[in-house]
PDB file of C-alpha atoms in Angstrom:
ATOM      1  CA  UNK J  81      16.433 -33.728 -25.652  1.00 54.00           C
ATOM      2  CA  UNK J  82      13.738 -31.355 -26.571  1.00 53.00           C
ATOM      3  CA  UNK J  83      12.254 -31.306 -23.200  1.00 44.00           C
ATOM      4  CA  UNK J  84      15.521 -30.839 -21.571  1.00 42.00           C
ATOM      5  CA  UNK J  85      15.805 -27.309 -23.685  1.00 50.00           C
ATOM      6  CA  UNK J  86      11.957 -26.560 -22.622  1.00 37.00           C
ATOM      7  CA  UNK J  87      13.000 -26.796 -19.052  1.00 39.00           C
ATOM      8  CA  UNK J  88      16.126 -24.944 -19.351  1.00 40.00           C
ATOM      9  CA  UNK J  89      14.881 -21.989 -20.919  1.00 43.00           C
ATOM     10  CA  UNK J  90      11.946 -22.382 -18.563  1.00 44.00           C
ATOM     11  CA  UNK J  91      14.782 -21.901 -15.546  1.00 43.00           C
ATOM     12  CA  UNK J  92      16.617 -19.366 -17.298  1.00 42.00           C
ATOM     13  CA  UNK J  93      12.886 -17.710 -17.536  1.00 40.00           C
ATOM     14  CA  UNK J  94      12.274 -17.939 -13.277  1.00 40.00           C
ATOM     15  CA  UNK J  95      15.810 -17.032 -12.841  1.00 37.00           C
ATOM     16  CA  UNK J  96      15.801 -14.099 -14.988  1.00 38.00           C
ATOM     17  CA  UNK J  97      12.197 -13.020 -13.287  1.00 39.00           C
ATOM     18  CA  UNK J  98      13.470 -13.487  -9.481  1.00 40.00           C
ATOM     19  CA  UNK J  99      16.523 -11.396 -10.274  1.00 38.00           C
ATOM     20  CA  UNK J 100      14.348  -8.476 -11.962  1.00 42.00           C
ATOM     21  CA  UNK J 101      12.587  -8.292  -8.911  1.00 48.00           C
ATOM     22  CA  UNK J 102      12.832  -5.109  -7.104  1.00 58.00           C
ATOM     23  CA  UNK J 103      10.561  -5.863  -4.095  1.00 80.00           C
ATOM     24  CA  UNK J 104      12.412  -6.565  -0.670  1.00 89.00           C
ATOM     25  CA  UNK J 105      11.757 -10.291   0.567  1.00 92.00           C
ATOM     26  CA  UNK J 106      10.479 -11.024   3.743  1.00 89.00           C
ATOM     27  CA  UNK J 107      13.531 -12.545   5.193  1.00 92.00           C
ATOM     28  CA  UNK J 108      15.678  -9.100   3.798  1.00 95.00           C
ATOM     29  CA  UNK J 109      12.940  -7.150   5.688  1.00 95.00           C
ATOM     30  CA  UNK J 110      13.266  -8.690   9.155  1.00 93.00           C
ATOM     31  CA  UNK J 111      16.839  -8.340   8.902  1.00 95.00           C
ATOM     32  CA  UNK J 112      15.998  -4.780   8.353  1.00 96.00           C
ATOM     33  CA  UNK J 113      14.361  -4.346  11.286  1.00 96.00           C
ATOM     34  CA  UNK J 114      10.901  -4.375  10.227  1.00 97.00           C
ATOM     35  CA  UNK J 115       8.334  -6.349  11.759  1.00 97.00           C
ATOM     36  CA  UNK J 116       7.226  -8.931   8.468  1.00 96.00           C
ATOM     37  CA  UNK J 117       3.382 -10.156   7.982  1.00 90.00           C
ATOM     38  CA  UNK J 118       3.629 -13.125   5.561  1.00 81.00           C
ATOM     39  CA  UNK J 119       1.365 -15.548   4.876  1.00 73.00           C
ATOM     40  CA  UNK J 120       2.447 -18.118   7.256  1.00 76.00           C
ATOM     41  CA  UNK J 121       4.531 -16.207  10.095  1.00 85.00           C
ATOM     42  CA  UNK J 122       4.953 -12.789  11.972  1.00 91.00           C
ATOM     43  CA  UNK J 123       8.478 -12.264  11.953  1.00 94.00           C
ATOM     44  CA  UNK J 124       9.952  -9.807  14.766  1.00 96.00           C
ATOM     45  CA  UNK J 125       6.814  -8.900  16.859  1.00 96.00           C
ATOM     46  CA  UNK J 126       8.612  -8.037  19.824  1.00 97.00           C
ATOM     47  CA  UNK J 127       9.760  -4.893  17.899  1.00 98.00           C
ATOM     48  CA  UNK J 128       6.061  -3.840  18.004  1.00 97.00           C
ATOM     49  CA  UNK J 129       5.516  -4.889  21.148  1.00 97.00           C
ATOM     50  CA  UNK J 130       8.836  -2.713  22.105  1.00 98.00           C
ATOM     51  CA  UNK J 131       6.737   0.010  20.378  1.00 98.00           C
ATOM     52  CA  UNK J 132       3.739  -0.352  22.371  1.00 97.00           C
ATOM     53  CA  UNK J 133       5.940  -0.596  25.464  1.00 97.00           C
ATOM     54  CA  UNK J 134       6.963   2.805  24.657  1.00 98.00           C
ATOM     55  CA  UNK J 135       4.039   4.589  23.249  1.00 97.00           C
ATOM     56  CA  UNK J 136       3.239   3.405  27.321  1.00 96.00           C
ATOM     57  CA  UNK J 137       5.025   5.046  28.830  1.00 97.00           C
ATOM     58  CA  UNK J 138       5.148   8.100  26.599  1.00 96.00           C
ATOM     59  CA  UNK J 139       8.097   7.473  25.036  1.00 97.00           C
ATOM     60  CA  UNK J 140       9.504   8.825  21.301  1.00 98.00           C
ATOM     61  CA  UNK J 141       9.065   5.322  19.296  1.00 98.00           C
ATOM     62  CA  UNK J 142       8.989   4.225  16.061  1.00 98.00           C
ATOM     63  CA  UNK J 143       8.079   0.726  13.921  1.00 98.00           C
ATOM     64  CA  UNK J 144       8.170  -0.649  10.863  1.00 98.00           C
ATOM     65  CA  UNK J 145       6.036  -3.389   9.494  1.00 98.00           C
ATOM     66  CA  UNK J 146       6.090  -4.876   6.064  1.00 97.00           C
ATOM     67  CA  UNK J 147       3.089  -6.852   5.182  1.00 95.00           C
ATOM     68  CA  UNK J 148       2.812  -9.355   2.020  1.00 94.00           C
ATOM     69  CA  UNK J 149       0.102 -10.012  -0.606  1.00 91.00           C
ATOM     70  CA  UNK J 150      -0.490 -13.078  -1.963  1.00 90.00           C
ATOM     71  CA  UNK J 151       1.881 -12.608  -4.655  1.00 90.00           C
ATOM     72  CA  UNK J 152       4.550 -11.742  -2.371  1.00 90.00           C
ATOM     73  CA  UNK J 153       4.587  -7.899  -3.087  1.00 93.00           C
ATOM     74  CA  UNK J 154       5.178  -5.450   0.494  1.00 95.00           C
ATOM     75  CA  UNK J 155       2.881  -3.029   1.938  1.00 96.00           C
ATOM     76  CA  UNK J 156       4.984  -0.811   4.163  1.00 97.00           C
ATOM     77  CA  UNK J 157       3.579   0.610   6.937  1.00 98.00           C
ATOM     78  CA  UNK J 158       5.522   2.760   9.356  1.00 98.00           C
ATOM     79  CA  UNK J 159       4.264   4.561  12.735  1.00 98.00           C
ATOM     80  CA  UNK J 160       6.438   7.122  14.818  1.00 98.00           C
ATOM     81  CA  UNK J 161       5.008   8.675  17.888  1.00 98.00           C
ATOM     82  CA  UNK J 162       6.056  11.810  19.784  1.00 98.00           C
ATOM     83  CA  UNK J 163       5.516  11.923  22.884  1.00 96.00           C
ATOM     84  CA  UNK J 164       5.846  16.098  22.919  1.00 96.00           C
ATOM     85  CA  UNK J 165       2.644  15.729  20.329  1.00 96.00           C
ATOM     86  CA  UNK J 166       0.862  12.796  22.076  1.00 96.00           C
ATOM     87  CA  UNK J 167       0.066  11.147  18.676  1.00 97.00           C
ATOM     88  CA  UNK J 168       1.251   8.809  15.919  1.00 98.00           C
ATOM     89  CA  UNK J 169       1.952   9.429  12.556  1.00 98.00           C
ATOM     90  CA  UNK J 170       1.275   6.400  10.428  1.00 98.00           C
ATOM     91  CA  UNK J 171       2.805   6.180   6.952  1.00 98.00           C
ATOM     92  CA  UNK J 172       1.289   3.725   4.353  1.00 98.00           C
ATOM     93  CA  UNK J 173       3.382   2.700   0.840  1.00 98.00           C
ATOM     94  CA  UNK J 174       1.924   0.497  -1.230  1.00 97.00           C
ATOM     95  CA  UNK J 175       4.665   1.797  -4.074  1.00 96.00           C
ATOM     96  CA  UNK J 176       5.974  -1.965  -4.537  1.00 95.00           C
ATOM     97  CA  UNK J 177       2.781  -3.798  -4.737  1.00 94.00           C
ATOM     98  CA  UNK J 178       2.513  -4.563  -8.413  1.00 93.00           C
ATOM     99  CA  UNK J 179      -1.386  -4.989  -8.716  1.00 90.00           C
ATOM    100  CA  UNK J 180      -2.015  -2.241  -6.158  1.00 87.00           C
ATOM    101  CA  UNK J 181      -2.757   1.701  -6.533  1.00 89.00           C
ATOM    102  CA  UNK J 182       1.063   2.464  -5.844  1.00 93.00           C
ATOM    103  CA  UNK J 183       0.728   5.558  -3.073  1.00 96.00           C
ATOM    104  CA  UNK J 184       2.581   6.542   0.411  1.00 98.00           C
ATOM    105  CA  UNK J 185       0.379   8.667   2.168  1.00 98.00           C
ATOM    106  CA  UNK J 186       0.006   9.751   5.802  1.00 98.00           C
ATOM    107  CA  UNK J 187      -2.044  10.854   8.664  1.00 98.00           C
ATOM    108  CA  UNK J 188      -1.485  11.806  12.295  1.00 98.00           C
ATOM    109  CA  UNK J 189      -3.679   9.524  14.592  1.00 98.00           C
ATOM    110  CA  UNK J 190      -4.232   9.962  18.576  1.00 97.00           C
ATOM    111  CA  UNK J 191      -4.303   6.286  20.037  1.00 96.00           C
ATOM    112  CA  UNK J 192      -3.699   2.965  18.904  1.00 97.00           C
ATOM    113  CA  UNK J 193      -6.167   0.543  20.631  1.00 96.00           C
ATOM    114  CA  UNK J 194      -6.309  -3.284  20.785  1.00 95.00           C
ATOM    115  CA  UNK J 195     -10.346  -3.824  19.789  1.00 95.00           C
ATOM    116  CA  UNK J 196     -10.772  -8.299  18.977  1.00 94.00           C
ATOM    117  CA  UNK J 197      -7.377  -9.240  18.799  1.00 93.00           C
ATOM    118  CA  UNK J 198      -6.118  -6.647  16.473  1.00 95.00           C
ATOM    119  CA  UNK J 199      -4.178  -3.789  17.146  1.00 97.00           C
ATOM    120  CA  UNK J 200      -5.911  -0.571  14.887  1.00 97.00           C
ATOM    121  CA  UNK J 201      -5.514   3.206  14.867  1.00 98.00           C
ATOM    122  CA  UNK J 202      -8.146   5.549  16.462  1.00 97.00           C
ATOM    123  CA  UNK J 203      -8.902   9.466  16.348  1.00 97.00           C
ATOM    124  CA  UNK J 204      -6.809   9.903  13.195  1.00 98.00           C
ATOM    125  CA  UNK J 205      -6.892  13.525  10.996  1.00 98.00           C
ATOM    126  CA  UNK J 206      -8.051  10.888   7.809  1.00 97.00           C
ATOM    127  CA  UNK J 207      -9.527   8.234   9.560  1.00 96.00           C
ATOM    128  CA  UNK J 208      -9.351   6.523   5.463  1.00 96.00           C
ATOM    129  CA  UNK J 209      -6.473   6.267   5.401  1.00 97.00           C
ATOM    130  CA  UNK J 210      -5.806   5.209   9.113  1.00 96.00           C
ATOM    131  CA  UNK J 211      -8.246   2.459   8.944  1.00 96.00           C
ATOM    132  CA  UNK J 212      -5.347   1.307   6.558  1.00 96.00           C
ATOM    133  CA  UNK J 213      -3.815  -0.511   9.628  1.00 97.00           C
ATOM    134  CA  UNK J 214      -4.519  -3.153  11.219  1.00 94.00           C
ATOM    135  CA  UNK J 215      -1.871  -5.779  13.002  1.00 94.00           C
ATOM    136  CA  UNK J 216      -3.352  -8.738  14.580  1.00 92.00           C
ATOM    137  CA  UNK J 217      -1.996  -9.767  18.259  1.00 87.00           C
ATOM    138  CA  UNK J 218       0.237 -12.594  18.038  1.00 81.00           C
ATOM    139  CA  UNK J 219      -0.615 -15.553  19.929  1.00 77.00           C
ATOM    140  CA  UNK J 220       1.347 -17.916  21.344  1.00 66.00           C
TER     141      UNK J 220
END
C-alpha cells in the first residue's frame, strides 16, 4: 500500500511539472508553422526549403525554426529577408531554454550559403551572433 502512495504522489509530481511547463513542444511548434529540430526528426523542412526557394529568386521570405536541447527546452531562430535590402535579418531567442543565457538578439546578414551539408549565415553586421545558425540539409 505504501508503494502505491510513493507512486501516486510521484505522478501527481510529473503531472504537476509537465503542466507548469511554459516551453512550446515540438509537435505545438510544427503546427505553428515553424520548422522543429529535435533530437530524432526535422519536422517541416520544406518550409525552409520554400524559404530558400524564395531568397532565389529575390523574393520577401520569412522562416521560423525551433530547435531543442537535450532537455527539451526551444531555441528560436527566425530569418526574414527583403529583397529591397538584399539581406537577412536573423533573430536568435534562447528566452525559454532553462539552463541557457536567456537573450533574443539580432543581426542583418548578406547570404546564406550551404558549406558541408549545413546551411549557415555569411557577411553578417555581428558575425557572433550569426554564427548562431546553423541548419543541417536534410537527407533523404
Amino acid at each position: 500500500m505504501k508503494m502505491l502512495r510513493v507512486f501516486f504522489i510521484m505522478m501527481m509530481l510529473t503531472l504537476f511539472a509537465v503542466a507548469c511547463s511554459k516551453s512550446m513542444s515540438s509537435d505545438e511548434a510544427a503546427k505553428k508553422g515553424y520548422v522543429v529540430y529535435g533530437q530524432m526528426d526535422i519536422l517541416n523542412y520544406d518550409l525552409f526549403e520554400g524559404f530558400l526557394d524564395k531568397v532565389n529568386s529575390n523574393k520577401n521570405a520569412g522562416v521560423k525554426f525551433a530547435n531543442y536541447t537535450v532537455e527539451g527546452d526551444p531555441i528560436f531562430h527566425n530569418l526574414e529577408y527583403n529583397n529591397e535590402q538584399k539581406n537577412i535579418t536573423y533573430t536568435y531567442d534562447s528566452r525559454q531554454d532553462e539552463n541557457g543565457k536567456k537573450e533574443k538578439v539580432s543581426t542583418s546578414c548578406k547570404t546564406i550559403k550551404l558549406v558541408d551539408g549545413a546551411y549557415l549565415l555569411a557577411d553578417c553586421d555581428d558575425d557572433e551572433i550569426g554564427k548562431r545558425f546553423y541548419a543541417t540539409q536534410k537527407t533523404e
